[in-house]
Tab-separated table of C-alpha atoms and ligand atoms in Angstrom:
chain	number	residue	atom	x	y	z
A	15	MET	CA	101.494	1.176	86.594
A	16	SER	CA	99.553	0.090	89.632
A	17	SER	CA	96.397	-1.897	89.031
A	18	VAL	CA	94.964	-0.555	92.297
A	19	PRO	CA	92.773	2.411	91.429
A	20	SER	CA	93.701	5.552	93.343
A	21	LEU	CA	91.470	6.958	96.036
A	22	LEU	CA	90.640	9.823	93.686
A	23	ALA	CA	89.469	7.493	90.928
A	24	ARG	CA	87.445	5.436	93.404
A	25	SER	CA	85.856	8.597	94.762
A	26	LEU	CA	84.892	9.814	91.297
A	27	ALA	CA	83.363	6.403	90.547
A	28	ALA	CA	81.411	5.941	93.779
A	29	VAL	CA	80.951	9.304	95.506
A	30	TRP	CA	78.642	11.961	94.094
A	31	HIS	CA	80.252	15.144	95.405
A	32	PRO	CA	78.136	18.114	96.586
A	33	CYS	CA	77.771	21.399	94.742
A	34	THR	CA	79.842	19.970	91.877
A	35	GLN	CA	79.482	19.371	88.145
A	36	MET	CA	81.244	16.014	88.322
A	37	LYS	CA	82.513	16.310	84.738
A	38	GLN	CA	84.699	19.253	85.781
A	39	HIS	CA	86.791	16.772	87.748
A	40	GLU	CA	88.114	15.521	84.408
A	41	SER	CA	90.436	18.527	84.553
A	42	LEU	CA	90.354	19.615	88.212
A	43	PRO	CA	91.634	16.866	90.538
A	44	LEU	CA	89.929	16.099	93.829
A	45	VAL	CA	92.020	16.607	96.945
A	46	ALA	CA	92.232	13.525	99.167
A	47	VAL	CA	92.656	14.744	102.740
A	48	VAL	CA	94.258	12.290	105.126
A	49	ARG	CA	94.788	14.369	108.241
A	50	GLY	CA	93.924	17.683	109.845
A	51	GLU	CA	95.685	19.636	112.561
A	52	GLY	CA	94.728	23.137	113.672
A	53	PRO	CA	94.067	25.263	110.579
A	54	TRP	CA	95.982	22.803	108.375
A	55	LEU	CA	94.792	20.000	106.116
A	56	PHE	CA	97.281	17.417	104.846
A	57	ASP	CA	96.621	15.593	101.576
A	58	ALA	CA	97.706	12.167	100.398
A	59	ASP	CA	100.797	13.625	98.689
A	60	GLY	CA	101.963	15.282	101.900
A	61	ARG	CA	100.821	18.708	100.690
A	62	LYS	CA	99.742	21.109	103.431
A	63	LEU	CA	96.789	23.490	102.960
A	64	LEU	CA	95.661	26.312	105.213
A	65	ASP	CA	91.893	26.008	105.586
A	66	GLY	CA	91.005	29.631	104.874
A	67	ILE	CA	87.236	29.028	104.781
A	68	SER	CA	86.909	26.774	107.837
A	69	SER	CA	85.812	23.840	105.632
A	70	TRP	CA	82.649	25.545	104.387
A	71	TRP	CA	82.355	27.834	107.428
A	72	VAL	CA	81.949	25.114	110.058
A	73	ASN	CA	85.327	24.734	111.738
A	74	LEU	CA	85.861	27.273	114.508
A	75	PHE	CA	88.806	25.964	116.522
A	76	GLY	CA	90.861	23.941	114.087
A	77	HIS	CA	90.864	20.362	112.933
A	78	CYS	CA	91.338	17.595	115.505
A	79	ASN	CA	91.006	20.095	118.327
A	80	PRO	CA	92.323	18.332	121.446
A	81	ARG	CA	89.609	19.715	123.752
A	82	ILE	CA	86.692	18.773	121.487
A	83	ASN	CA	88.305	15.386	120.810
A	84	ALA	CA	88.580	14.704	124.558
A	85	ALA	CA	84.941	15.645	125.188
A	86	LEU	CA	83.787	13.365	122.370
A	87	ARG	CA	85.895	10.447	123.605
A	88	GLU	CA	84.337	10.799	127.030
A	89	GLN	CA	80.825	11.034	125.582
A	90	LEU	CA	81.430	7.965	123.390
A	91	GLU	CA	81.974	5.883	126.506
A	92	GLN	CA	78.698	7.094	128.052
A	93	LEU	CA	76.011	7.413	125.399
A	94	GLU	CA	76.272	7.675	121.622
A	95	HIS	CA	72.619	8.249	120.836
A	96	VAL	CA	69.095	7.919	122.111
A	97	MET	CA	65.844	9.099	120.552
A	98	LEU	CA	64.713	12.464	121.905
A	99	ALA	CA	60.947	11.861	121.827
A	100	GLY	CA	60.070	10.710	125.335
A	101	PHE	CA	63.744	10.689	126.403
A	102	THR	CA	66.327	13.240	127.359
A	103	HIS	CA	70.007	13.347	128.317
A	104	GLN	CA	72.597	15.585	129.926
A	105	PRO	CA	74.245	17.038	126.776
A	106	VAL	CA	70.983	18.183	125.138
A	107	VAL	CA	69.659	19.716	128.365
A	108	GLU	CA	72.879	21.536	129.143
A	109	LEU	CA	73.287	22.808	125.571
A	110	SER	CA	69.703	24.100	125.468
A	111	GLU	CA	70.136	25.882	128.806
A	112	ARG	CA	73.397	27.477	127.777
A	113	LEU	CA	72.063	28.682	124.421
A	114	ALA	CA	68.962	30.109	126.102
A	115	ALA	CA	71.241	31.974	128.518
A	116	LEU	CA	73.296	33.334	125.599
A	117	THR	CA	70.108	34.985	124.275
A	118	GLY	CA	69.385	36.453	127.704
A	119	HIS	CA	66.550	33.894	127.937
A	120	ARG	CA	64.627	35.678	125.195
A	121	LEU	CA	64.702	32.564	122.998
A	122	GLY	CA	64.607	29.849	125.589
A	123	HIS	CA	63.307	26.815	123.655
A	124	ALA	CA	65.687	24.781	121.493
A	125	PHE	CA	64.446	22.403	118.771
A	126	TYR	CA	67.111	20.220	117.168
A	127	ALA	CA	67.943	18.816	113.728
A	128	SER	CA	71.117	17.966	111.857
A	129	ASP	CA	71.609	20.336	108.930
A	130	GLY	CA	71.129	24.015	108.346
A	131	ALA	CA	68.432	23.537	105.718
A	132	SER	CA	66.419	21.477	108.217
A	133	ALA	CA	66.682	24.322	110.727
A	134	THR	CA	65.314	26.699	108.100
A	135	GLU	CA	62.421	24.329	107.407
A	136	ILE	CA	61.690	23.993	111.116
A	137	ALA	CA	61.598	27.761	111.587
A	138	LEU	CA	59.287	28.222	108.561
A	139	LYS	CA	56.967	25.422	109.697
A	140	MET	CA	56.945	26.631	113.303
A	141	SER	CA	56.118	30.176	112.242
A	142	ALA	CA	53.206	29.224	109.971
A	143	HIS	CA	51.893	26.635	112.449
A	144	SER	CA	52.132	29.128	115.285
A	145	TRP	CA	49.916	31.581	113.354
A	146	ARG	CA	47.521	28.752	112.535
A	147	ASN	CA	47.305	27.815	116.215
A	148	ARG	CA	46.462	31.437	116.927
A	149	GLY	CA	43.572	31.410	114.459
A	150	ARG	CA	45.467	33.065	111.580
A	151	PRO	CA	45.992	30.156	109.118
A	152	GLU	CA	46.135	32.566	106.157
A	153	LYS	CA	49.491	33.839	107.463
A	154	ASN	CA	51.604	31.238	105.647
A	155	ARG	CA	53.800	33.117	103.146
A	156	PHE	CA	57.451	34.042	103.603
A	157	ILE	CA	59.702	36.938	102.699
A	158	SER	CA	63.459	36.858	102.177
A	159	LEU	CA	66.057	39.263	100.805
A	160	THR	CA	67.270	39.231	97.218
A	161	GLY	CA	70.325	36.985	97.041
A	162	SER	CA	69.311	35.191	100.232
A	163	TYR	CA	70.539	31.670	100.983
A	164	HIS	CA	68.787	29.555	103.587
A	165	GLY	CA	69.543	26.039	102.372
A	166	GLU	CA	68.677	23.812	99.459
A	167	THR	CA	65.981	21.340	100.480
A	168	VAL	CA	62.678	21.929	98.684
A	169	GLY	CA	61.185	23.855	101.606
A	170	ALA	CA	64.278	25.967	102.185
A	171	LEU	CA	64.517	26.799	98.469
A	172	ALA	CA	61.280	28.779	98.925
A	173	VAL	CA	63.366	31.441	100.669
A	174	THR	CA	66.677	30.910	98.835
A	175	ASP	CA	67.215	33.397	96.035
A	176	VAL	CA	70.195	31.902	94.214
A	177	ALA	CA	69.080	31.108	90.666
A	178	LEU	CA	71.730	28.448	90.095
A	179	PHE	CA	70.550	26.450	93.105
A	180	ARG	CA	66.848	27.042	92.531
A	181	ASP	CA	65.851	27.263	88.878
A	182	ALA	CA	65.902	23.534	88.091
A	183	TYR	CA	63.567	22.878	91.017
A	184	ALA	CA	61.308	25.935	90.685
A	185	PRO	CA	58.277	23.794	89.732
A	186	LEU	CA	58.625	21.902	93.041
A	187	VAL	CA	58.816	24.973	95.242
A	188	ARG	CA	56.143	27.269	96.661
A	189	MET	CA	58.250	30.375	96.270
A	190	GLY	CA	58.337	33.126	98.843
A	191	THR	CA	58.674	36.789	97.923
A	192	THR	CA	61.985	38.617	97.857
A	193	VAL	CA	62.420	42.206	98.980
A	194	PRO	CA	65.483	44.333	98.127
A	195	THR	CA	68.743	43.520	99.890
A	196	PRO	CA	70.347	46.311	101.925
A	197	ASP	CA	73.731	45.401	100.307
A	198	ALA	CA	76.040	48.308	101.232
A	199	ARG	CA	77.652	48.191	97.785
A	200	LEU	CA	74.420	49.610	96.343
A	201	ALA	CA	75.150	53.012	97.915
A	202	GLN	CA	74.718	55.900	95.439
A	203	PRO	CA	77.305	58.699	95.537
A	204	GLY	CA	76.888	60.486	98.868
A	205	GLU	CA	74.859	57.650	100.402
A	206	SER	CA	76.036	55.721	103.472
A	207	ALA	CA	75.426	52.020	104.188
A	208	ALA	CA	72.754	53.138	106.676
A	209	ASP	CA	71.053	55.118	103.891
A	210	VAL	CA	70.921	51.964	101.744
A	211	ALA	CA	69.505	50.107	104.767
A	212	ARG	CA	66.751	52.702	105.206
A	213	ARG	CA	65.905	52.561	101.489
A	214	ALA	CA	65.627	48.751	101.629
A	215	ALA	CA	63.516	48.961	104.790
A	216	THR	CA	61.112	51.287	102.994
A	217	ALA	CA	60.646	48.619	100.308
A	218	LEU	CA	60.025	46.030	103.031
A	219	GLU	CA	57.437	48.323	104.573
A	220	THR	CA	55.648	48.716	101.232
A	221	HIS	CA	55.493	44.941	100.877
A	222	LEU	CA	54.307	44.368	104.436
A	223	ALA	CA	51.663	47.061	104.214
A	224	ALA	CA	50.107	45.206	101.273
A	225	HIS	CA	50.754	41.587	102.285
A	226	HIS	CA	51.075	41.306	106.078
A	227	ALA	CA	47.745	39.502	106.385
A	228	GLU	CA	49.091	36.493	104.485
A	229	THR	CA	52.714	36.755	105.668
A	230	ALA	CA	54.024	34.466	108.404
A	231	ALA	CA	57.652	35.563	108.605
A	232	LEU	CA	60.577	37.486	107.231
A	233	ILE	CA	63.772	35.403	107.206
A	234	VAL	CA	67.169	37.124	107.088
A	235	GLU	CA	70.878	36.334	107.286
A	236	PRO	CA	71.854	39.029	109.809
A	237	LEU	CA	74.636	41.431	108.727
A	238	VAL	CA	76.211	39.184	106.063
A	239	GLN	CA	74.501	37.321	103.209
A	240	GLY	CA	77.069	34.541	102.925
A	241	ALA	CA	76.344	32.471	99.830
A	242	ALA	CA	75.377	35.601	97.867
A	243	GLY	CA	79.090	36.477	98.018
A	244	MET	CA	79.621	37.854	101.530
A	245	VAL	CA	77.195	40.725	100.990
A	246	MET	CA	77.526	43.010	104.025
A	247	TYR	CA	74.994	45.528	105.252
A	248	ASP	CA	74.268	47.976	108.032
A	249	PRO	CA	72.573	46.696	111.227
A	250	GLU	CA	70.130	49.609	110.900
A	251	TYR	CA	68.227	47.467	108.387
A	252	LEU	CA	67.580	44.792	110.992
A	253	ARG	CA	66.461	47.345	113.601
A	254	LEU	CA	63.958	48.763	111.138
A	255	ALA	CA	62.899	45.277	109.969
A	256	ARG	CA	62.257	44.229	113.582
A	257	ALA	CA	60.086	47.300	114.178
A	258	LEU	CA	58.157	46.700	110.943
A	259	CYS	CA	57.607	43.013	111.767
A	260	ASP	CA	56.240	44.078	115.180
A	261	ARG	CA	53.957	46.663	113.617
A	262	TYR	CA	52.605	44.266	110.965
A	263	GLU	CA	52.514	41.137	113.156
A	264	VAL	CA	55.021	39.143	111.164
A	265	HIS	CA	57.639	36.825	112.697
A	266	LEU	CA	61.305	37.563	112.223
A	267	ILE	CA	63.600	34.571	111.687
A	268	ALA	CA	67.333	35.208	112.089
A	269	ASP	CA	69.229	32.571	110.117
A	270	GLU	CA	72.532	32.666	112.018
A	271	ILE	CA	73.697	29.362	110.550
A	272	ALA	CA	76.710	31.079	108.969
A	273	VAL	CA	76.958	34.344	110.934
A	274	GLY	CA	76.349	32.960	114.433
A	275	CYS	CA	78.915	31.489	116.821
A	276	GLY	CA	81.150	34.547	116.847
A	277	ARG	CA	81.702	34.859	113.108
A	278	THR	CA	80.723	38.520	112.828
A	279	GLY	CA	82.352	39.674	116.075
A	280	SER	CA	79.637	38.872	118.640
A	281	PHE	CA	78.355	35.412	119.577
A	282	PHE	CA	75.048	36.110	117.836
A	283	ALA	CA	75.241	38.610	114.982
A	284	TRP	CA	71.954	39.970	116.376
A	285	GLU	CA	73.792	41.404	119.409
A	286	GLN	CA	75.075	44.090	117.010
A	287	VAL	CA	71.443	44.959	116.304
A	288	ALA	CA	69.798	44.837	119.717
A	289	GLY	CA	72.761	45.140	122.094
A	290	PRO	CA	74.426	42.529	124.313
A	291	ALA	CA	72.135	39.694	125.397
A	292	ALA	CA	72.925	40.342	129.059
A	293	GLU	CA	71.393	43.810	128.892
A	294	PRO	CA	67.634	44.260	129.156
A	295	GLY	CA	65.674	45.314	126.114
A	296	GLY	CA	63.714	44.039	123.170
A	297	GLY	CA	64.384	44.000	119.478
A	298	TRP	CA	65.376	40.338	119.240
A	299	PRO	CA	64.090	37.951	116.551
A	300	ASP	CA	61.316	35.402	117.175
A	301	PHE	CA	63.564	32.572	115.967
A	302	ILE	CA	67.311	32.053	115.672
A	303	CYS	CA	68.662	29.200	113.518
A	304	LEU	CA	72.131	27.835	114.268
A	305	SER	CA	74.208	25.109	112.622
A	306	LYS	CA	77.647	25.047	110.946
A	307	GLY	CA	79.982	26.306	113.721
A	308	ILE	CA	77.878	25.253	116.689
A	309	SER	CA	79.466	21.786	116.847
A	310	GLY	CA	82.926	23.245	116.199
A	311	GLY	CA	82.769	21.727	112.720
A	312	TYR	CA	82.704	18.187	114.092
A	313	LEU	CA	79.237	16.720	113.648
A	314	PRO	CA	76.027	17.638	111.837
A	315	LEU	CA	73.947	19.619	114.312
A	316	SER	CA	71.395	22.357	113.816
A	317	LEU	CA	68.802	23.951	116.024
A	318	VAL	CA	66.108	26.583	116.170
A	319	LEU	CA	65.756	28.767	119.251
A	320	SER	CA	62.322	30.246	119.741
A	321	SER	CA	60.590	32.701	122.054
A	322	ASP	CA	58.201	31.960	124.913
A	323	ALA	CA	55.351	33.409	122.834
A	324	VAL	CA	55.971	30.989	119.962
A	325	TYR	CA	56.368	28.072	122.361
A	326	ALA	CA	53.173	28.964	124.196
A	327	SER	CA	51.188	28.962	120.943
A	328	PHE	CA	51.825	25.197	120.643
A	329	TYR	CA	51.336	24.265	124.321
A	330	ASP	CA	47.875	22.699	124.517
A	331	ASP	CA	45.845	19.571	125.256
A	332	ALA	CA	45.358	18.944	121.520
A	333	THR	CA	48.084	16.833	119.880
A	334	ALA	CA	47.475	18.474	116.491
A	335	ARG	CA	48.469	21.833	117.948
A	336	ALA	CA	51.908	20.447	118.849
A	337	PHE	CA	54.975	20.824	116.656
A	338	LEU	CA	54.965	17.276	115.250
A	339	HIS	CA	58.284	17.449	113.450
A	340	SER	CA	61.187	15.071	114.006
A	341	HIS	CA	64.447	13.761	112.658
A	342	SER	CA	65.891	10.424	113.751
A	343	TYR	CA	69.060	12.059	115.070
A	344	THR	CA	67.334	14.994	116.811
A	345	GLY	CA	69.523	16.120	119.714
A	346	ASN	CA	72.230	13.533	119.113
A	347	PRO	CA	74.338	13.347	122.313
A	348	LEU	CA	77.707	13.256	120.538
A	349	ALA	CA	76.862	16.324	118.457
A	350	CYS	CA	75.529	18.158	121.536
A	351	ARG	CA	78.671	17.263	123.446
A	352	ALA	CA	80.833	18.658	120.644
A	353	ALA	CA	78.741	21.847	120.870
A	354	LEU	CA	79.233	22.025	124.650
A	355	ALA	CA	82.990	21.657	124.207
A	356	THR	CA	82.802	24.450	121.605
A	357	LEU	CA	80.927	26.734	124.035
A	358	ASP	CA	83.496	25.871	126.726
A	359	ILE	CA	86.275	27.122	124.464
A	360	PHE	CA	84.350	30.371	123.825
A	361	ALA	CA	84.069	30.926	127.577
A	362	GLU	CA	87.480	29.706	128.738
A	363	ASP	CA	89.480	31.530	126.050
A	364	ASP	CA	87.272	34.651	125.860
A	365	VAL	CA	87.201	34.042	122.121
A	366	ILE	CA	85.002	36.998	121.186
A	367	THR	CA	87.517	39.413	122.730
A	368	ALA	CA	90.553	37.592	121.323
A	369	ASN	CA	88.999	37.621	117.856
A	370	ARG	CA	88.877	41.435	117.871
A	371	ALA	CA	92.662	41.597	117.634
A	372	ARG	CA	92.741	38.680	115.191
A	373	ALA	CA	90.156	40.314	112.914
A	374	ALA	CA	91.968	43.662	113.048
A	375	LEU	CA	95.209	41.992	111.945
A	376	LEU	CA	93.423	40.076	109.186
A	377	GLY	CA	92.033	43.391	107.952
A	378	ARG	CA	95.434	45.113	108.024
A	379	LEU	CA	97.122	42.273	106.135
A	380	ALA	CA	94.372	42.199	103.505
A	381	ASP	CA	94.585	45.935	103.083
A	382	GLU	CA	98.373	45.705	102.553
A	383	ARG	CA	98.056	42.976	99.932
A	384	PHE	CA	94.878	43.991	98.142
A	385	GLY	CA	93.871	47.518	99.152
A	386	ALA	CA	95.710	49.222	96.294
A	387	ARG	CA	95.230	46.619	93.564
A	388	ALA	CA	93.325	48.020	90.589
A	389	GLU	CA	91.418	44.744	90.046
A	390	VAL	CA	90.103	44.714	93.614
A	391	GLU	CA	86.985	46.545	94.767
A	392	HIS	CA	84.660	46.592	97.768
A	393	LEU	CA	87.218	45.259	100.245
A	394	ARG	CA	84.972	44.683	103.248
A	395	GLN	CA	84.987	42.981	106.631
A	396	ARG	CA	82.645	42.055	109.455
A	397	GLY	CA	84.482	40.306	112.298
A	398	MET	CA	86.105	37.110	111.047
A	399	ILE	CA	84.689	37.435	107.525
A	400	LEU	CA	86.720	39.396	105.001
A	401	ALA	CA	85.929	39.691	101.287
A	402	PHE	CA	86.623	41.640	98.128
A	403	ASP	CA	85.313	41.582	94.572
A	404	VAL	CA	87.498	41.178	91.510
A	405	ARG	CA	86.791	43.429	88.528
A	406	HIS	CA	86.638	41.959	85.036
A	407	ALA	CA	86.944	38.406	86.350
A	408	ARG	CA	86.641	35.704	83.687
A	409	PRO	CA	83.699	33.289	83.969
A	410	ASP	CA	85.918	30.506	85.332
A	411	PHE	CA	87.672	32.834	87.798
A	412	ALA	CA	86.493	31.012	90.944
A	413	ARG	CA	87.763	27.636	89.763
A	414	ARG	CA	91.066	29.041	88.520
A	415	PHE	CA	91.621	30.883	91.814
A	416	PHE	CA	90.763	27.789	93.854
A	417	ALA	CA	93.139	25.594	91.839
A	418	ALA	CA	95.921	28.183	92.032
A	419	GLY	CA	95.369	28.514	95.780
A	420	LEU	CA	96.020	24.796	96.230
A	421	GLU	CA	99.390	25.260	94.512
A	422	HIS	CA	100.208	27.976	97.042
A	423	GLY	CA	99.102	26.043	100.122
A	424	VAL	CA	95.737	27.679	100.764
A	425	LEU	CA	92.154	26.442	100.638
A	426	LEU	CA	90.054	29.346	99.343
A	427	ARG	CA	86.920	29.007	97.204
A	428	PRO	CA	85.701	32.274	95.712
A	429	ILE	CA	81.974	32.736	95.090
A	430	GLY	CA	81.736	34.061	91.541
A	431	ASN	CA	84.135	37.019	91.477
A	432	THR	CA	84.146	37.429	95.269
A	433	VAL	CA	87.238	36.226	97.105
A	434	TYR	CA	86.593	35.738	100.799
A	435	PHE	CA	88.375	34.620	103.945
A	436	MET	CA	86.624	32.913	106.855
A	437	PRO	CA	89.453	31.255	108.800
A	438	PRO	CA	89.103	29.297	112.046
A	439	TYR	CA	89.466	31.384	115.215
A	440	ILE	CA	92.920	30.001	115.962
A	441	VAL	CA	94.987	31.397	113.094
A	442	ASP	CA	98.084	33.235	114.266
A	443	GLU	CA	99.912	36.036	112.493
A	444	ALA	CA	102.223	33.748	110.505
A	445	GLN	CA	99.269	31.674	109.325
A	446	MET	CA	97.318	34.800	108.337
A	447	ARG	CA	100.340	36.011	106.351
A	448	HIS	CA	100.548	32.627	104.634
A	449	LEU	CA	96.842	32.889	103.794
A	450	MET	CA	97.131	36.397	102.341
A	451	ASP	CA	100.342	35.616	100.423
A	452	GLY	CA	98.721	32.493	98.986
A	453	ALA	CA	95.659	34.495	98.005
A	454	ALA	CA	97.746	37.211	96.344
A	455	ALA	CA	99.635	34.604	94.328
A	456	ALA	CA	96.401	32.804	93.416
A	457	LEU	CA	94.905	36.110	92.264
A	458	ASP	CA	97.879	36.719	89.953
A	459	THR	CA	97.496	33.239	88.465
A	460	ALA	CA	93.714	33.432	88.135
A	461	LEU	CA	93.889	36.793	86.350
A	462	ALA	CA	96.805	35.853	84.074
B	17	PLP	C1	74.941	26.885	104.981
B	17	PLP	C2	73.717	27.662	105.252
B	17	PLP	C3	72.462	27.043	105.351
B	17	PLP	C4	72.249	25.579	105.091
B	17	PLP	O1	72.965	24.754	105.940
B	17	PLP	P1	73.258	23.239	105.483
B	17	PLP	O2	73.817	22.585	106.690
B	17	PLP	O3	74.264	23.350	104.369
B	17	PLP	O4	71.982	22.662	105.016
B	17	PLP	C5	71.377	27.834	105.656
B	17	PLP	N1	71.504	29.160	105.861
B	17	PLP	C6	72.685	29.788	105.767
B	17	PLP	C7	72.768	31.259	106.028
B	17	PLP	C8	73.837	29.070	105.433
B	17	PLP	O5	75.009	29.706	105.287
């Protein structure tokens, strides 16, 4: 026996892994990844896994993407980092301009951070501070949907409605209010998804009518509530919510951290609400948060895009009216350069169009494998997100499915009894078949 402890043992001793009850690793081994290539991850034993969830929804164009690698190498030789207060640089300027253009210049001011939760906090702080600057300091409460997930820092937990992530910290958090989710699965017999959306919007209206005077913003995950278990809903809800927020003078924050960057079939999910950004017209949110895919899954980068009206409410001679928020790595040049390379791939490869065919094939393959299975319900899809729920799943279903998936060469991590697929935008037909076959086999094992 070797006296050199394995990487896995060293990791368990020294690394506190995220979103993990560490004791469960007594029976479920960690996976030591040594290399990535395209949609594949290779572990220390030479095992090959298809990354069916884009490494927690961040990786858009595969691991070790040659184009993003080349851009980063070039940037490394020019500038790795400089503080953004009082200084600027080419990558952050170009990225901000390009993102503003992608919103049709409706949200033309980009504020940067590193993680999604920080972007949520920035949007919440900006909204409340903006009202304060406009003489409405009492507008400082927030609304989110039931089952919402907007990150796990103490501020973001105020609008995150996932009991498992929140309950232990409830005494630390100034909770927001939740209003009913427009989850399409809640349709009564004879009701459409749009009917559910209208019902949920009526509940939002009731809340706003009573509480708009103290409400700063409604924050939503447009079209798909990811961490809730890929809850999908009709865009009609967001159209109605936008109109209600206008009527009651409440900001609307679109958390596109998971659903942005092409995931739902348009670059911003909101384009399916208000129409393409290039076309004139209103109905856009006051803030859009991005993170996860924006750097192609390479580096921690998040940002909040805001409207001219919000920006103008801070622009003043008084320092205290400014948005005095910062992170040391705000606008990091390497992360911005990875994001620029990511946007280049979107443009050069017309990714949104190409993904239509890819998503259609993913849907067909899933329907073949799972459509007729008695244990499967609510098979649903929005762009490059596909999910279904498993009936009568045992409490440890997600862990059993994950472990079985590894045996069949796929990385899939169900949320509760919801199995979902969120592959990088480079998977070809053979890889999608491998993913679906692996999932089918994992389902058999997990249910056995
Ligand atoms: C992942 C996620 C966040 C938090 O991002 P982190 O980088 O994990 O802090 C916030 N909102 C949504 C919708 C997310 O999916």
